[in-house]
mmCIF file of C-alpha atoms in Angstrom:
data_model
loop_
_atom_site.group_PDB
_atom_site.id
_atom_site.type_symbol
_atom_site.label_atom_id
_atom_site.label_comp_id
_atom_site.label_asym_id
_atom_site.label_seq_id
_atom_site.Cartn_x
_atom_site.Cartn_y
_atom_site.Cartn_z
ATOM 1 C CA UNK L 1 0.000 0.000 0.000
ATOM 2 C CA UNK L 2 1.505 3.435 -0.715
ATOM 3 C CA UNK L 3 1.866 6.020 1.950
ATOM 4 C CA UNK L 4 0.555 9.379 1.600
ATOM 5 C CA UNK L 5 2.397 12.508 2.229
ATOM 6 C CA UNK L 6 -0.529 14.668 2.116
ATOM 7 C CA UNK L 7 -3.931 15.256 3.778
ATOM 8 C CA UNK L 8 -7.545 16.644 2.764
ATOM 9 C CA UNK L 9 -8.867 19.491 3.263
ATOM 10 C CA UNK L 10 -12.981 18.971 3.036
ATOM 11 C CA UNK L 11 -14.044 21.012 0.316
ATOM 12 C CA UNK L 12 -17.620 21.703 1.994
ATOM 13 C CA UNK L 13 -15.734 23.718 4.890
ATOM 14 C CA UNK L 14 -13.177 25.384 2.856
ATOM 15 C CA UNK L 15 -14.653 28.432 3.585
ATOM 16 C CA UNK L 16 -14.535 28.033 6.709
ATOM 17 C CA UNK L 17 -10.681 27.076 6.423
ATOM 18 C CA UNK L 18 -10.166 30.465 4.792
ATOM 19 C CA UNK L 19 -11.840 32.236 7.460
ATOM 20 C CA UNK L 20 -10.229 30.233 10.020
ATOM 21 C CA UNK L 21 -6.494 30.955 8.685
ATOM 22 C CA UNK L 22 -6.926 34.699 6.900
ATOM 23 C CA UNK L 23 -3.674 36.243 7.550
ATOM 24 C CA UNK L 24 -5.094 39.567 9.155
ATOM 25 C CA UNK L 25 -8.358 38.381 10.835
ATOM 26 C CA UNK L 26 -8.221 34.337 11.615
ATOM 27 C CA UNK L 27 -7.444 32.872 14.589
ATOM 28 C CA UNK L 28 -4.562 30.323 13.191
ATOM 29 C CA UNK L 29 -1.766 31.076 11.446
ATOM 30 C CA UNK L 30 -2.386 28.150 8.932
ATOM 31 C CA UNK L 31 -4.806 25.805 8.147
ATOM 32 C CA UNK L 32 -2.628 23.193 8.968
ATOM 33 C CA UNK L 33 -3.050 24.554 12.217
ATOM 34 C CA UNK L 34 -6.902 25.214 11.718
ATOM 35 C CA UNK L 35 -6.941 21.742 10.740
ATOM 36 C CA UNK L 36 -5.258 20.504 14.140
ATOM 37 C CA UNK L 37 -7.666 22.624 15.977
ATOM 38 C CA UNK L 38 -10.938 20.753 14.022
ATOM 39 C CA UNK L 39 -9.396 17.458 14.403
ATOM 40 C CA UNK L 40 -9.101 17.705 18.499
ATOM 41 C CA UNK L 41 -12.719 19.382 17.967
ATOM 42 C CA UNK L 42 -13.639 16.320 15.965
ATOM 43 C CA UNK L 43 -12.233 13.848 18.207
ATOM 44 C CA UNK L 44 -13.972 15.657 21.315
ATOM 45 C CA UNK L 45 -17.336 15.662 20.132
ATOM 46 C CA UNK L 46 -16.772 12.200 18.702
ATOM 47 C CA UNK L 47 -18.125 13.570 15.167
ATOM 48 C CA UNK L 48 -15.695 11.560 12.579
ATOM 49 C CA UNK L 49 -17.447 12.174 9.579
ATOM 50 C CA UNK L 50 -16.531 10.970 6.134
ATOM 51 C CA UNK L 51 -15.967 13.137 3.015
ATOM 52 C CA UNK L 52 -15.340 12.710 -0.507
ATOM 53 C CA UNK L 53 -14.755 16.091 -1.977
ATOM 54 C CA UNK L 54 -11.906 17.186 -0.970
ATOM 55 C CA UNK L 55 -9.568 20.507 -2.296
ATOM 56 C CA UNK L 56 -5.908 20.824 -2.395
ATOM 57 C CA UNK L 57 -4.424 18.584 0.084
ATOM 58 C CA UNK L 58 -1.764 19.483 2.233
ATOM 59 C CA UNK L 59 1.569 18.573 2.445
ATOM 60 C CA UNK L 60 2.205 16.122 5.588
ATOM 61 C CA UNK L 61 5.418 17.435 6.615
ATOM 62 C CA UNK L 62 3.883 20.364 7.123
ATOM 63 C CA UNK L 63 1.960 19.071 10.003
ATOM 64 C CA UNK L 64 5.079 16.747 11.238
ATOM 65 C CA UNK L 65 7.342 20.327 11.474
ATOM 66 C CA UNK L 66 4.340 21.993 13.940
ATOM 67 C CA UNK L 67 4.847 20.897 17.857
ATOM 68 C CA UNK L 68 3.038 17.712 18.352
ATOM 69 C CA UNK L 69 1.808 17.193 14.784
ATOM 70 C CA UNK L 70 2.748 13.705 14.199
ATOM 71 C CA UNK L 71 1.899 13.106 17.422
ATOM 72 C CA UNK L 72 -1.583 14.217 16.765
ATOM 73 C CA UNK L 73 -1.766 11.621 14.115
ATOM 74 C CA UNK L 74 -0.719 9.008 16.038
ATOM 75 C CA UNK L 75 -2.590 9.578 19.216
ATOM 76 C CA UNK L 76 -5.785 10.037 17.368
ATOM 77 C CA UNK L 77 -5.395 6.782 15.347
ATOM 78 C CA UNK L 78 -4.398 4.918 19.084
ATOM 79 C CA UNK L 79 -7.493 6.197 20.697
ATOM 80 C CA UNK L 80 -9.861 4.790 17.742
ATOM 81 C CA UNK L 81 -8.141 1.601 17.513
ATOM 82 C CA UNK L 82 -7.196 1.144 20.845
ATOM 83 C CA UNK L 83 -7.007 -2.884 20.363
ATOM 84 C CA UNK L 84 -5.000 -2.576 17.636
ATOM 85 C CA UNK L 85 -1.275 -1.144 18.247
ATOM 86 C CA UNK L 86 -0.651 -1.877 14.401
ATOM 87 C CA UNK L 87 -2.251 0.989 13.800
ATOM 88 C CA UNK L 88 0.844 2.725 14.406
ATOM 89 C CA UNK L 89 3.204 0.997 11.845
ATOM 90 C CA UNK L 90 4.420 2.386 8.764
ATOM 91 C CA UNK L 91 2.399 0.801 6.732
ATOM 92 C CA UNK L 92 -0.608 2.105 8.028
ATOM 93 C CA UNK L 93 0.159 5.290 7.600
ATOM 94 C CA UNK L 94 -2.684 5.941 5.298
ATOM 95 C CA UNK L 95 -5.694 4.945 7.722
ATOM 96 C CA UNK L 96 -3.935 7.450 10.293
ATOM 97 C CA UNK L 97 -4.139 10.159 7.861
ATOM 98 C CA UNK L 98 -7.792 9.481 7.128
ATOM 99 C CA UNK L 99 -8.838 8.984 11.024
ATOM 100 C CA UNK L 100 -7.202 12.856 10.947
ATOM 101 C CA UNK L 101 -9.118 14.109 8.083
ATOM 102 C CA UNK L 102 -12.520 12.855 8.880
ATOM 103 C CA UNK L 103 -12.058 13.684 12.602
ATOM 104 C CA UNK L 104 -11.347 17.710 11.567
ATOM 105 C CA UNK L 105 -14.200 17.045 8.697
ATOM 106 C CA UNK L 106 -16.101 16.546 12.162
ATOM 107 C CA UNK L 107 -15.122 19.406 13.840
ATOM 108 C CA UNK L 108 -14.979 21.719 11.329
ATOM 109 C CA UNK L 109 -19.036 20.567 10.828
ATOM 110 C CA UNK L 110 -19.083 21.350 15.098
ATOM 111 C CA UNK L 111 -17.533 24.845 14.477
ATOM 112 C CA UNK L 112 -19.499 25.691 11.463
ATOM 113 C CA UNK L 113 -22.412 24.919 13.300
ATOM 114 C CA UNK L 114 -21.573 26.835 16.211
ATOM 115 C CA UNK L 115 -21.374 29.660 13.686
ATOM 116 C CA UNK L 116 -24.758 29.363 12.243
ATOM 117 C CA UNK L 117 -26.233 29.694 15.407
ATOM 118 C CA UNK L 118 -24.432 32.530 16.758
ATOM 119 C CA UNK L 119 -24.069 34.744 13.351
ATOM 120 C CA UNK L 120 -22.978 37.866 15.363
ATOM 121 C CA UNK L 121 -20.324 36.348 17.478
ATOM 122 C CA UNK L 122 -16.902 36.855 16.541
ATOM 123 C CA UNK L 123 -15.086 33.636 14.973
ATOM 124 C CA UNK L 124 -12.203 34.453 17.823
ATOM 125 C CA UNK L 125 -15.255 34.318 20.621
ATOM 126 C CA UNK L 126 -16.656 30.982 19.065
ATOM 127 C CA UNK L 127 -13.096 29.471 18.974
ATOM 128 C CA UNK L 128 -11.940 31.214 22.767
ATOM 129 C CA UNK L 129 -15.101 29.335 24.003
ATOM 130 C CA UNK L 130 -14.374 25.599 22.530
ATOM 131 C CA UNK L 131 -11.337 25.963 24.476
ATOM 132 C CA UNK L 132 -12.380 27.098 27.291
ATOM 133 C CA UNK L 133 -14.963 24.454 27.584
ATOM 134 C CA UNK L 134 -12.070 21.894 26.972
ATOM 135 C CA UNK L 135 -10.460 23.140 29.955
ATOM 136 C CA UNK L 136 -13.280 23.530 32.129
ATOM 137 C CA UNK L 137 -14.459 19.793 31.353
ATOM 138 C CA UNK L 138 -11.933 17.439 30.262
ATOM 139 C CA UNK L 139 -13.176 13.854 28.928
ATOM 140 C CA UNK L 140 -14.507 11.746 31.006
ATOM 141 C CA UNK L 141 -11.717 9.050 31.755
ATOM 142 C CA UNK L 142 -11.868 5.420 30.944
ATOM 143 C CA UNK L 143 -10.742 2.903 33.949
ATOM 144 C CA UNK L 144 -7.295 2.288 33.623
ATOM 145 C CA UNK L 145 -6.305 -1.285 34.777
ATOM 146 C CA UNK L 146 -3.094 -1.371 34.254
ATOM 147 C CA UNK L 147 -2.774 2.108 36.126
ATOM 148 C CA UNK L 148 -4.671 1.286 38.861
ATOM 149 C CA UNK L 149 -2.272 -1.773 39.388
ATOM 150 C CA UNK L 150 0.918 0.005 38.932
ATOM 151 C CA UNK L 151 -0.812 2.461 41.528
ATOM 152 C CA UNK L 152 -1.579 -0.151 44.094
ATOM 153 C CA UNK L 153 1.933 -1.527 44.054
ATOM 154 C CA UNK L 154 4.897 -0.536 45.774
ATOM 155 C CA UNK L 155 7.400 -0.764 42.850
ATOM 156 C CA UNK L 156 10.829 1.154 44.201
ATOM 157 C CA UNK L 157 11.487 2.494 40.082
#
């Protein structure tokens, strides 16, 4: 299977994109960034949501040169195949790529949303207030076994 070196950008929110990384007024730098932003969104809402159309991809290394950026790829693809730790081999770069896209397709539908219901509030406002939420209420955690365990033992590291 080839491996990309590029991801979609959904071409039903490329407006939004624009908005989102206009060098005077948006609130990222790039859409690569905008795109990291949507993805967490995505992933936090737990809207992954498919898309065909797409417009000019984006270079991967792009993503890989911002702080955390592979990272992001990786963690996202670990959390929806947490049974599967293949995920994360080379090969499989491809599905990781496409767990990234449709997650920001997903939050990028969120934010737009968001949008159309507030039409007066400033895209800066909409965005301050998805992270403040974040930190405010962070995902409910799962039961970690193997962390309780390690916690109930006295290991001397």
């Amino acid at each position: 299977m080839a491996t990309t070196d590029r991801f979609r950008r959904p071409h039903s929110h490329e407006s939004l994109l624009d908005k989102l990384a206009d060098k005077k007024t948006g609130p990222f730098a790039t859409m690569v960034e905008a795109m990291m932003f949507a993805a967490v969104l995505g992933h936090r809402k737990g809207e992954r949501i498919a898309f065909e159309k797409s417009d000019e991809p984006i270079r991967l290394a792009l993503m890989e040169g911002r702080l955390y950026g592979d990272v992001l790829l990786d963690m996202l693809a670990a959390v929806e195949h947490e049974d599967d730790p293949k995920i994360l081999g080379n090969d499989r770069q491809d599905e990781r790529v496409l767990i990234f896209e449709e997650y920001a397709n997903g939050g990028l539908a969120h934010l737009q949303t968001l949008i159309n219901r507030q039409p007066h509030q400033e895209l800066e406002v909409i965005i301050s207030n998805l992270v403040l939420e974040g930190l405010r209420n962070p995902p409910e955690e799962k039961k970690d076994d193997v962390g309780e365990i390690l916690a109930s033992a006295s290991l001397d590291w």
